Amino acid sequence: MSISKGRESCPDWDIEAIHLMISRLKKRIQAARGEIAPDLVLKGGRVINLFSCEILETDVAIYDGVIVGLGHYDGPQVIDVRGRYVCPGFIDGHVHIESSMLSPQELSKAMLPMGTTTIVADPHEIANVMGEKGIRYILDSSEGLPVDIYVMLPSCVPATDLETSGAKLSSEDLVDFKDEPRVLGLAEMMNYPGVVSGVGPVLEKIAAFSDSIIDGHAPLLSGKDLNAYMTTGICSDHECSLFEEAKEKLRLGMHIMIREGTQAKNLRTLLPVVSASTVRQCMLVTDDLHPHDLLQRGHLNHLLDMAIEQGLDPISAILMVTRNTAQYFGLKDLGAIAPGYRADILILSSLRPVKVEMVFKRGKKVVEQGQFNYKSPHVNSPDNLSSMHIKPYGPDAFVIPQHGNRVRVIGLICGQILTKSTTAAALVKDGVVVSDLEQDIIKIAVVERHRATGNIGLGFVQGFGLKQGALATSMAHDSHNIVCVGCIDHDIHVAVKAVETMRGGLAAVRDGKVLAQLPLPIGGLLSDRPLHEVARGWEEMRRVARDLGCKLDEPFMALSFLALPVIPELRVTDRGLVDVKRFQHVPLFIS
């Protein structure tokens, strides 16, 4: 079919763009054949071939940002990489940018020297706060960055009807973003009870994206319910925490995203499911990674080190952060060193451990020896991205009058975002229930911050080790109301007030005095400062928490998940305690 004939049948055909593409393709062909010089030759490196799963010593020729050939090439710009490994850029297939507390621009600067050239983000958190405006902020502020940021549209805003969020997104709202160039599909379908039960609005979203990728979120789902969940076209899961759980999902055809983040650490448990026959269905992802971990340990390079240390061969490990992820998301020109692939390339000086020496983005060297030398586009600071609308309250808002002798208690599980539902005798003083420090049981409060409803959910949690003071944050998955734990009501009140005054952030309080705070002015979730500043502030918050007796390595990360009513077993939202297995509110007191 001629171009002119095609244009007649396709009125939207851009004839000029087609001619330009033909011209570029001809030049790539000429460069591949050696008829014209490539822009760049990486000479004599040890190319990690992810098709044959072998390492080959050869040149890599790059033209117009694309790999055009492997073999012997020369050109005006040659970089000798002999003795070093040539590897595709790393791709993280499931990231919540908001957990880094960094703007997309600052996150890009942080990740690139670690070898990450692409991420797939779920802006679920900022969408729960700001709705469509939050999604638009992520798309606009990530345009033209040296790390490609693709987006999966948040499927659960709000995550459930058991909490108060800042927005509601219908299937129609999400479809408005569907044709955006960097939107890939529908993000993790957390409302798995709604899917299995066939709830109409949930199925509407799935139906609207039936021609796209749909990510899953189904912790501990098994048997016929898992079958039902998967019949809808959901084809991945990053919530596996048990070997047998991951094995069952693999056997049913799910792609398993093995997660190792700041709070949820599943890599060591799940890595044994990876074998020669299953590796193509597996990915390594971070999900939620806080700034100090990013600064101190790294990103996917750290996960690769862990996997290789556990005995996985390096090529299989690299597959799980490159080609596997690109294929799953339909990014057909990413994830390999081969002709026609985008020249997002790493030069590694070592595989044990993974050491990134150089990073090339679309054929341009953007990092060398850890130094970022890419001029990012200027991004204006966002306006009106704060959400802090709270009905006035005082210290008495956190008082729990006695209505029984036993209370439900959220039990923390070390290294997991899962919790236990336990009970304990209520410690009563002057007719009200208070924290029982001897049993490591302290009060938890969730204060609604979006609609000034006056909702304050109260409960008790065991496992923080806090001996005095209070800790509060506006990062509280998924609706991101203000969540606070504390030993006495006055300190809880002061900590919540500190977060409100900052218009979002973290606060630590003792004896009515704010000891440390970290502002997060973008939606109460993100800072506009660089990684090292945010990481330093995060470390200070952790240090003060330890001084208050907290025994958790990541107290604020643990705190942020206690209001998440889609992870078993017991949670608390602004509307009260939630039994996640029953997916309903339950009373604090047990009759």
Coordinates of C-alpha atoms in Angstrom, one line a residue:
M1 CA 0.0 0.0 0.0
S2 CA 1.4 3.4 -1.0
I3 CA 1.7 6.2 1.6
S4 CA -0.8 8.3 -0.3
K5 CA -3.3 5.5 -0.5
G6 CA -2.8 4.8 3.2
R7 CA -3.4 8.4 4.0
E8 CA -6.7 8.4 2.2
S9 CA -7.9 5.5 4.3
C10 CA -6.4 7.0 7.5
P11 CA -7.2 10.7 7.7
D12 CA -5.1 11.1 10.9
W13 CA -2.0 9.8 9.1
D14 CA 0.8 12.4 9.6
I15 CA 2.6 12.2 6.2
E16 CA 5.4 14.4 7.3
A17 CA 6.1 12.3 10.4
I18 CA 6.1 9.2 8.2
H19 CA 8.6 10.6 5.8
L20 CA 10.8 11.8 8.7
M21 CA 10.7 8.3 10.2
I22 CA 11.6 6.7 6.8
S23 CA 14.6 9.0 6.6
R24 CA 15.7 8.0 10.1
L25 CA 15.2 4.3 9.4
K26 CA 17.3 4.5 6.3
K27 CA 20.2 6.1 8.2
R28 CA 20.0 3.5 10.9
I29 CA 20.2 0.8 8.3
Q30 CA 23.2 2.5 6.8
A31 CA 24.9 2.8 10.1
A32 CA 24.1 -0.9 10.9
R33 CA 25.6 -2.0 7.6
G34 CA 28.7 0.2 8.1
E35 CA 27.9 2.5 5.2
I36 CA 27.9 5.5 7.5
A37 CA 29.6 5.9 10.9
P38 CA 27.5 5.3 14.0
D39 CA 27.3 8.1 16.6
L40 CA 29.0 6.1 19.2
V41 CA 30.8 2.7 19.5
L42 CA 31.2 0.9 22.8
K43 CA 34.4 -1.1 22.0
G44 CA 35.1 -4.6 23.1
G45 CA 32.8 -4.9 26.1
R46 CA 31.4 -8.0 27.6
V47 CA 27.8 -7.8 26.4
I48 CA 25.2 -9.4 28.5
N49 CA 23.0 -11.1 25.9
L50 CA 19.5 -11.7 27.4
F51 CA 18.3 -13.7 24.4
S52 CA 20.9 -16.4 24.5
C53 CA 21.7 -15.9 28.2
E54 CA 25.5 -15.6 27.6
I55 CA 28.2 -13.0 27.8
L56 CA 29.8 -12.1 24.4
E57 CA 32.8 -9.8 23.8
T58 CA 31.8 -7.5 21.0
D59 CA 31.3 -3.9 20.0
V60 CA 28.0 -2.1 20.3
A61 CA 27.2 0.5 17.7
I62 CA 24.7 3.3 18.5
Y63 CA 23.0 5.7 16.1
D64 CA 20.3 8.2 16.7
G65 CA 19.8 6.9 20.3
V66 CA 19.2 3.4 19.1
I67 CA 21.5 0.3 19.1
V68 CA 22.1 -0.5 15.4
G69 CA 24.6 -3.3 15.6
L70 CA 26.7 -5.8 17.5
G71 CA 30.0 -6.8 15.9
H72 CA 33.1 -4.9 14.7
Y73 CA 32.4 -1.2 14.3
D74 CA 34.3 2.1 14.2
G75 CA 33.3 5.7 14.3
P76 CA 34.2 9.2 15.3
Q77 CA 33.4 8.5 19.0
V78 CA 34.7 5.3 20.5
I79 CA 34.7 4.4 24.2
D80 CA 36.8 1.5 25.2
V81 CA 34.9 -0.7 27.6
R82 CA 37.0 -3.9 27.4
G83 CA 36.9 -6.0 30.5
R84 CA 33.6 -4.4 31.6
Y85 CA 30.0 -5.5 31.2
V86 CA 27.6 -3.9 28.8
C87 CA 24.1 -4.2 30.2
P88 CA 20.6 -2.8 29.5
G89 CA 19.4 -0.1 31.8
F90 CA 17.4 -1.4 34.8
I91 CA 13.6 -1.1 34.9
D92 CA 11.5 -1.1 38.1
G93 CA 8.1 -2.4 37.2
H94 CA 6.3 -1.3 40.3
V95 CA 7.1 1.9 42.2
H96 CA 5.2 4.4 44.2
I97 CA 7.2 7.6 43.7
E98 CA 5.5 9.1 46.8
S99 CA 7.3 6.7 49.1
S100 CA 10.6 8.2 48.1
M101 CA 9.3 11.5 49.3
L102 CA 11.0 13.0 46.2
S103 CA 9.6 14.9 43.3
P104 CA 9.9 13.0 40.0
Q105 CA 12.8 15.3 39.0
E106 CA 14.8 14.7 42.2
L107 CA 14.0 11.0 42.1
S108 CA 15.4 10.8 38.5
K109 CA 18.6 12.4 39.6
A110 CA 18.9 9.9 42.4
M111 CA 18.1 6.7 40.5
L112 CA 20.1 7.2 37.3
P113 CA 23.6 6.8 38.9
M114 CA 22.3 3.5 40.3
G115 CA 21.6 2.1 36.9
T116 CA 17.8 2.7 36.8
T117 CA 16.8 4.2 33.5
T118 CA 13.1 3.4 33.5
I119 CA 10.4 3.0 36.2
V120 CA 6.7 2.2 36.0
A121 CA 5.0 4.3 38.6
D122 CA 1.6 3.9 40.2
P123 CA 0.6 7.4 41.4
H124 CA -2.0 5.9 43.7
E125 CA -0.9 7.9 46.7
I126 CA -1.1 11.4 45.3
A127 CA -4.3 10.4 43.4
N128 CA -6.0 9.5 46.7
V129 CA -5.1 13.0 47.9
M130 CA -5.5 15.1 44.8
G131 CA -7.4 12.9 42.3
E132 CA -6.9 13.7 38.6
K133 CA -4.8 16.7 39.6
G134 CA -2.3 14.4 41.3
I135 CA -2.0 12.2 38.3
R136 CA -1.5 15.2 36.0
Y137 CA 1.2 16.5 38.3
I138 CA 3.1 13.2 38.0
L139 CA 2.8 13.1 34.2
D140 CA 3.7 16.7 33.7
S141 CA 6.6 16.9 36.2
S142 CA 8.2 13.7 34.8
E143 CA 8.1 14.8 31.1
G144 CA 11.6 14.8 29.5
L145 CA 13.5 13.5 32.5
P146 CA 16.6 11.2 32.0
V147 CA 14.7 8.4 33.7
D148 CA 11.7 7.4 31.7
I149 CA 8.7 7.4 34.0
Y150 CA 5.7 5.4 32.8
V151 CA 2.4 5.4 34.6
M152 CA -0.1 2.8 35.5
L153 CA -3.4 4.5 36.4
P154 CA -4.5 4.0 40.0
S155 CA -7.4 1.6 40.1
C156 CA -8.6 2.2 43.7
V157 CA -9.2 5.8 44.5
P158 CA -10.4 5.5 47.2
A159 CA -8.9 2.1 47.9
T160 CA -12.1 1.1 49.8
D161 CA -15.2 2.6 51.3
L162 CA -13.8 2.0 54.8
E163 CA -11.9 5.3 54.9
T164 CA -12.2 8.9 53.7
S165 CA -9.9 9.9 50.9
G166 CA -9.3 13.2 49.1
A167 CA -10.8 12.1 45.8
K168 CA -12.8 9.5 44.0
L169 CA -11.8 8.4 40.5
S170 CA -14.4 6.5 38.3
S171 CA -13.7 4.5 35.3
E172 CA -14.6 7.5 33.2
D173 CA -12.1 9.7 35.0
L174 CA -9.3 7.1 34.3
V175 CA -10.2 6.6 30.7
D176 CA -9.5 10.3 30.1
F177 CA -5.8 9.5 30.7
K178 CA -5.7 6.3 28.7
D179 CA -4.3 7.7 25.5
E180 CA -1.4 9.6 27.2
P181 CA 1.9 8.3 25.6
R182 CA 3.4 7.1 28.9
V183 CA 0.3 5.5 30.4
L184 CA 0.5 1.7 30.1
G185 CA -2.6 0.4 31.8
L186 CA -4.4 0.0 35.1
A187 CA -2.4 -0.2 38.3
E188 CA -2.7 -2.8 41.1
M189 CA -6.3 -3.8 41.7
M190 CA -6.2 -3.7 45.5
N191 CA -9.9 -4.2 46.0
Y192 CA -9.6 -8.0 45.5
P193 CA -12.7 -8.7 47.5
G194 CA -14.6 -6.3 45.2
V195 CA -13.2 -8.2 42.1
V196 CA -14.1 -11.6 43.5
S197 CA -17.5 -10.5 44.5
G198 CA -18.2 -8.9 41.1
V199 CA -18.8 -5.4 42.4
G200 CA -20.1 -3.3 39.5
P201 CA -17.8 -0.1 39.7
V202 CA -14.7 -2.3 40.2
L203 CA -15.5 -4.4 37.1
E204 CA -16.2 -1.2 35.1
K205 CA -12.6 -0.2 35.6
I206 CA -11.3 -3.6 34.6
A207 CA -13.6 -3.7 31.5
A208 CA -12.4 -0.2 30.5
F209 CA -8.8 -1.4 30.5
S210 CA -9.4 -4.9 29.2
D211 CA -7.2 -4.1 26.2
S212 CA -4.4 -2.9 28.5
I213 CA -2.1 -4.3 31.2
I214 CA -3.8 -4.7 34.6
D215 CA -1.6 -5.2 37.6
G216 CA -2.8 -7.2 40.6
H217 CA -2.7 -6.9 44.4
A218 CA -3.9 -10.1 46.1
P219 CA -2.1 -10.9 49.3
L220 CA -2.7 -14.5 50.4
L221 CA -5.5 -15.0 47.8
S222 CA -5.8 -18.7 46.9
G223 CA -7.9 -21.4 45.4
K224 CA -11.1 -20.6 43.6
D225 CA -11.0 -16.9 44.7
L226 CA -7.6 -16.6 43.0
N227 CA -9.0 -18.2 39.9
A228 CA -11.9 -15.8 39.9
Y229 CA -9.6 -12.8 40.4
M230 CA -7.4 -13.9 37.4
T231 CA -10.3 -14.5 35.1
T232 CA -10.7 -10.7 34.8
G233 CA -7.4 -10.3 33.0
I234 CA -5.3 -9.3 36.0
C235 CA -1.9 -10.9 35.3
S236 CA 0.6 -9.9 38.0
D237 CA 1.1 -9.7 41.8
H238 CA 3.7 -8.0 44.0
E239 CA 2.1 -8.9 47.3
C240 CA 3.3 -12.5 47.7
S241 CA 4.9 -13.1 51.1
L242 CA 5.0 -16.9 51.1
F243 CA 6.8 -19.4 48.8
E244 CA 3.7 -21.5 48.3
E245 CA 1.6 -18.5 47.6
A246 CA 4.0 -17.4 44.8
K247 CA 4.2 -20.9 43.5
E248 CA 0.4 -21.2 43.1
K249 CA 0.2 -17.9 41.3
L250 CA 3.0 -18.8 39.0
R251 CA 1.3 -22.0 38.1
L252 CA -1.8 -20.1 37.1
G253 CA 0.2 -17.8 34.8
M254 CA 0.7 -14.8 37.0
H255 CA 3.8 -12.7 36.6
I256 CA 5.4 -12.5 40.0
M257 CA 6.9 -9.2 41.1
I258 CA 9.3 -10.1 43.9
R259 CA 9.3 -7.1 46.2
E260 CA 12.1 -5.8 48.4
G261 CA 11.4 -2.3 49.7
T262 CA 11.9 -0.5 52.9
Q263 CA 9.1 -2.1 54.8
A264 CA 8.0 -5.2 52.8
K265 CA 10.9 -7.5 52.3
N266 CA 10.1 -10.6 50.4
L267 CA 13.1 -11.4 48.2
R268 CA 14.8 -14.0 50.4
T269 CA 11.6 -15.9 50.9
L270 CA 10.4 -15.8 47.3
L271 CA 13.7 -16.2 45.4
P272 CA 13.5 -20.0 45.5
V273 CA 10.5 -19.9 43.1
V274 CA 12.9 -18.6 40.4
S275 CA 14.2 -21.4 38.2
A276 CA 15.2 -21.9 34.6
S277 CA 11.6 -22.6 33.8
T278 CA 10.0 -19.8 35.8
V279 CA 12.5 -16.9 35.6
R280 CA 10.8 -15.3 32.5
Q281 CA 7.6 -14.8 34.7
C282 CA 9.5 -13.0 37.5
M283 CA 10.6 -9.5 38.1
L284 CA 12.3 -7.6 40.9
V285 CA 10.6 -4.5 42.2
T286 CA 10.9 -2.1 45.1
D287 CA 7.2 -0.9 45.5
D288 CA 7.9 1.4 48.4
L289 CA 11.4 2.7 49.0
H290 CA 12.2 5.5 51.4
P291 CA 14.9 8.1 50.8
H292 CA 17.6 6.9 53.3
D293 CA 17.4 3.3 51.8
L294 CA 17.8 4.8 48.3
L295 CA 20.8 6.9 49.4
Q296 CA 22.5 4.2 51.5
R297 CA 21.7 0.9 49.7
G298 CA 20.7 1.9 46.2
H299 CA 17.8 0.9 44.1
L300 CA 17.6 -2.2 41.8
N301 CA 21.4 -2.5 41.9
H302 CA 20.9 -3.4 45.6
L303 CA 18.2 -6.0 44.8
L304 CA 20.5 -7.6 42.2
D305 CA 23.2 -7.8 44.8
M306 CA 20.9 -9.5 47.2
A307 CA 19.6 -12.0 44.6
I308 CA 23.1 -12.9 43.4
E309 CA 24.3 -13.3 47.0
Q310 CA 21.4 -15.7 47.5
G311 CA 22.7 -17.9 44.7
L312 CA 20.8 -16.7 41.6
D313 CA 23.0 -16.5 38.6
P314 CA 23.7 -12.9 37.5
I315 CA 22.1 -13.2 34.0
S316 CA 18.8 -14.5 35.5
A317 CA 18.9 -11.7 38.0
I318 CA 19.4 -9.1 35.4
L319 CA 16.6 -10.5 33.3
M320 CA 14.3 -9.8 36.2
V321 CA 15.1 -6.0 36.1
T322 CA 15.3 -5.6 32.3
R323 CA 13.9 -7.7 29.6
N324 CA 11.2 -9.5 31.6
T325 CA 9.8 -6.2 32.9
A326 CA 10.0 -4.6 29.4
Q327 CA 8.1 -7.5 27.8
Y328 CA 5.4 -7.6 30.5
F329 CA 4.7 -3.9 30.0
G330 CA 4.9 -4.0 26.2
L331 CA 8.0 -1.7 26.1
K332 CA 9.3 -3.5 23.0
D333 CA 12.3 -1.4 22.5
L334 CA 13.7 -1.7 26.0
G335 CA 15.4 -4.3 28.1
A336 CA 18.1 -5.7 25.9
I337 CA 21.4 -5.0 24.0
A338 CA 20.4 -5.8 20.5
P339 CA 19.7 -4.0 17.1
G340 CA 16.6 -1.8 17.2
Y341 CA 16.6 -1.5 21.0
R342 CA 16.8 1.9 22.7
A343 CA 20.3 2.7 23.7
D344 CA 19.7 2.8 27.5
I345 CA 22.9 1.1 28.4
L346 CA 25.0 0.5 31.6
I347 CA 28.7 -0.1 31.8
L348 CA 29.3 -2.3 34.8
S349 CA 32.8 -2.8 36.3
S350 CA 31.6 -5.8 38.3
L351 CA 28.6 -8.1 38.7
R352 CA 29.5 -9.3 42.2
P353 CA 28.6 -6.8 43.5
V354 CA 26.9 -4.8 40.7
K355 CA 28.9 -1.6 40.2
V356 CA 27.6 1.0 37.7
E357 CA 30.5 2.8 36.1
M358 CA 28.7 4.6 33.2
V359 CA 25.1 5.2 32.2
F360 CA 24.0 6.0 28.7
K361 CA 20.5 7.3 28.0
R362 CA 19.3 7.1 24.4
G363 CA 23.0 6.9 23.5
K364 CA 24.1 9.9 25.5
K365 CA 26.4 9.5 28.4
V366 CA 24.6 10.8 31.4
V367 CA 26.5 9.3 34.4
E368 CA 30.2 8.5 34.8
Q369 CA 31.6 7.3 38.1
G370 CA 28.5 8.2 40.0
Q371 CA 28.5 11.8 38.7
F372 CA 25.2 13.0 37.1
N373 CA 25.9 15.1 34.1
Y374 CA 22.5 15.6 32.5
K375 CA 20.7 18.9 32.4
S376 CA 17.2 18.1 33.6
P377 CA 14.4 20.3 32.3
H378 CA 13.2 23.1 34.6
V379 CA 10.0 22.1 36.4
N380 CA 8.0 24.9 38.1
S381 CA 7.0 24.2 41.7
P382 CA 3.4 23.0 41.8
D383 CA 0.7 25.3 43.1
N384 CA -2.2 24.3 45.2
L385 CA -1.0 20.7 45.7
S386 CA -1.6 20.7 49.5
S387 CA -4.5 19.1 51.1
M388 CA -5.0 19.9 54.8
H389 CA -8.7 20.6 55.6
I390 CA -9.3 19.5 59.2
K391 CA -12.2 20.2 61.5
P392 CA -10.9 21.8 64.7
Y393 CA -10.1 19.3 67.5
G394 CA -8.4 19.3 70.9
P395 CA -6.6 16.8 73.1
D396 CA -9.9 15.4 74.3
A397 CA -10.6 14.1 70.7
F398 CA -8.1 11.3 71.4
V399 CA -9.7 10.1 74.7
I400 CA -11.1 6.5 74.6
P401 CA -13.9 6.1 77.3
Q402 CA -14.1 2.5 78.7
H403 CA -16.9 0.4 77.1
G404 CA -15.5 -3.0 77.9
N405 CA -12.7 -4.9 79.5
R406 CA -10.8 -6.1 76.4
V407 CA -9.8 -4.3 73.3
R408 CA -8.7 -5.3 69.8
V409 CA -5.0 -4.6 69.2
I410 CA -3.1 -4.3 65.9
G411 CA 0.0 -6.5 66.2
L412 CA 3.0 -5.6 64.1
I413 CA 4.9 -8.4 62.2
C414 CA 8.7 -7.7 61.9
G415 CA 9.7 -7.1 58.3
Q416 CA 6.2 -7.3 56.9
I417 CA 3.3 -5.0 56.2
L418 CA 0.9 -7.7 57.2
T419 CA -0.4 -7.3 60.8
K420 CA -2.0 -9.6 63.4
S421 CA -5.4 -9.1 65.0
T422 CA -4.9 -9.7 68.7
T423 CA -6.7 -8.8 71.9
A424 CA -5.6 -7.5 75.3
A425 CA -7.0 -6.4 78.6
A426 CA -7.9 -2.7 78.6
L427 CA -5.7 -0.6 80.9
V428 CA -8.2 1.8 82.5
K429 CA -7.5 5.0 84.4
D430 CA -10.2 7.3 85.6
G431 CA -12.7 5.6 83.3
V432 CA -10.7 5.9 80.1
V433 CA -8.5 3.4 78.3
V434 CA -4.8 4.4 78.0
S435 CA -1.6 3.0 76.6
D436 CA -0.1 0.0 78.4
L437 CA 3.6 0.6 78.1
E438 CA 4.5 -2.5 80.0
Q439 CA 2.7 -4.6 77.3
D440 CA 4.1 -2.4 74.5
I441 CA 0.6 -1.4 73.6
I442 CA 0.1 2.3 72.6
K443 CA -2.6 4.4 71.2
I444 CA -3.0 5.0 67.4
A445 CA -5.1 7.7 65.9
V446 CA -6.1 8.5 62.3
V447 CA -7.3 12.1 61.7
E448 CA -9.2 12.8 58.4
R449 CA -7.5 15.7 56.6
H450 CA -9.2 16.1 53.2
R451 CA -12.8 17.1 53.8
A452 CA -13.0 18.4 57.4
T453 CA -15.4 15.6 58.4
G454 CA -14.1 15.6 62.0
N455 CA -13.5 11.8 61.7
I456 CA -10.9 10.5 64.1
G457 CA -10.3 6.7 64.2
L458 CA -8.8 5.4 67.4
G459 CA -7.2 2.1 68.4
F460 CA -4.2 0.4 69.9
V461 CA -1.1 -1.2 68.4
Q462 CA 1.6 -3.5 69.8
G463 CA 5.2 -3.7 68.7
F464 CA 6.5 -0.1 68.4
G465 CA 8.4 -0.2 71.7
L466 CA 7.7 3.5 72.2
K467 CA 8.2 4.5 75.9
Q468 CA 7.3 8.2 75.6
G469 CA 6.1 10.8 73.2
A470 CA 4.3 10.5 69.8
L471 CA 5.1 10.0 66.1
A472 CA 2.8 11.4 63.3
T473 CA 2.8 11.4 59.5
S474 CA 0.6 12.5 56.7
M475 CA 1.9 9.5 54.7
A476 CA -0.7 7.0 55.6
H477 CA -1.6 4.5 52.9
D478 CA -3.9 4.7 51.1
S479 CA -6.0 7.8 51.8
H480 CA -3.1 9.6 53.5
N481 CA -5.0 11.0 56.4
I482 CA -2.8 11.9 59.4
V483 CA -1.8 8.8 61.4
C484 CA -0.2 9.1 64.8
V485 CA 1.0 6.7 67.6
G486 CA 1.7 7.9 71.0
C487 CA 1.9 7.2 74.7
I488 CA -0.3 10.0 76.0
D489 CA -3.1 12.1 74.4
H490 CA -1.4 15.5 74.8
D491 CA 1.6 14.4 72.8
I492 CA -0.6 12.8 70.1
H493 CA -2.5 16.1 69.8
V494 CA 0.7 18.1 69.5
A495 CA 2.2 15.8 66.9
V496 CA -0.9 15.8 64.7
K497 CA -1.1 19.6 65.0
A498 CA 2.6 19.8 63.9
V499 CA 1.8 17.8 60.7
E500 CA -1.2 20.0 60.0
T501 CA 0.8 23.2 60.5
M502 CA 3.4 22.0 58.0
R503 CA 0.6 21.2 55.5
G504 CA 2.0 17.7 55.5
G505 CA 5.0 15.8 56.7
L506 CA 6.4 13.9 59.7
A507 CA 6.7 15.0 63.3
A508 CA 8.1 13.6 66.6
V509 CA 7.0 15.0 69.9
R510 CA 7.8 14.5 73.6
D511 CA 6.3 16.3 76.6
G512 CA 4.3 18.6 74.3
K513 CA 7.5 19.7 72.4
V514 CA 8.2 19.0 68.7
L515 CA 11.6 17.4 68.6
A516 CA 11.9 16.9 64.9
Q517 CA 9.9 17.4 61.8
L518 CA 10.2 16.8 58.0
P519 CA 7.9 19.0 55.8
L520 CA 6.3 17.3 52.7
P521 CA 4.5 20.2 51.0
I522 CA 3.5 18.5 47.8
G523 CA 0.2 16.8 48.7
G524 CA 1.5 16.0 52.2
L525 CA 3.6 13.3 50.5
L526 CA 6.6 14.8 48.6
S527 CA 9.4 17.2 49.2
D528 CA 10.8 19.6 46.6
R529 CA 14.3 19.1 48.0
P530 CA 17.1 16.8 46.7
L531 CA 17.7 13.2 48.0
H532 CA 20.5 13.9 50.4
E533 CA 18.4 16.6 52.2
V534 CA 15.3 14.5 52.5
A535 CA 17.4 11.4 53.5
R536 CA 19.1 13.5 56.2
G537 CA 15.7 14.6 57.5
W538 CA 14.4 11.1 57.4
E539 CA 17.4 9.8 59.4
E540 CA 16.8 12.5 62.0
M541 CA 13.2 11.4 62.4
R542 CA 14.4 7.8 62.9
R543 CA 17.0 8.9 65.4
V544 CA 14.5 10.8 67.5
A545 CA 12.1 7.8 67.3
R546 CA 14.8 5.6 68.7
D547 CA 15.4 8.1 71.5
L548 CA 11.8 7.8 72.4
G549 CA 12.3 4.1 72.8
C550 CA 11.0 2.9 69.4
K551 CA 12.5 -0.5 68.5
L552 CA 11.5 -0.5 64.9
D553 CA 14.1 0.1 62.2
E554 CA 11.5 2.0 60.1
P555 CA 8.9 3.4 62.5
F556 CA 7.4 5.9 60.1
M557 CA 7.2 3.3 57.3
A558 CA 5.4 0.9 59.6
L559 CA 3.2 3.7 60.8
S560 CA 2.2 4.7 57.3
F561 CA 0.8 1.2 56.5
L562 CA -1.3 0.8 59.6
A563 CA -4.2 2.7 58.0
L564 CA -4.1 0.5 54.9
P565 CA -7.4 -1.5 55.0
V566 CA -6.5 -3.9 52.1
I567 CA -3.7 -5.7 53.9
P568 CA -4.6 -8.4 56.5
E569 CA -5.4 -8.6 59.3
L570 CA -6.4 -5.5 61.4
R571 CA -6.0 -1.8 60.5
V572 CA -7.4 1.5 61.5
T573 CA -8.8 4.3 59.3
D574 CA -10.4 7.6 60.1
R575 CA -13.7 5.7 60.4
G576 CA -12.4 3.1 62.9
L577 CA -10.9 -0.4 63.1
V578 CA -11.1 -2.6 60.0
D579 CA -11.0 -6.4 60.0
V580 CA -9.5 -6.9 56.5
K581 CA -10.4 -10.5 56.2
R582 CA -14.1 -9.6 56.7
F583 CA -13.6 -6.3 54.9
Q584 CA -15.7 -4.4 57.4
H585 CA -15.4 -2.2 60.5
V586 CA -15.3 -3.8 63.9
P587 CA -15.6 -2.3 67.3
L588 CA -12.6 -1.6 69.5
F589 CA -14.1 -3.2 72.5
I590 CA -14.9 -6.9 72.6
S591 CA -18.1 -7.6 74.4

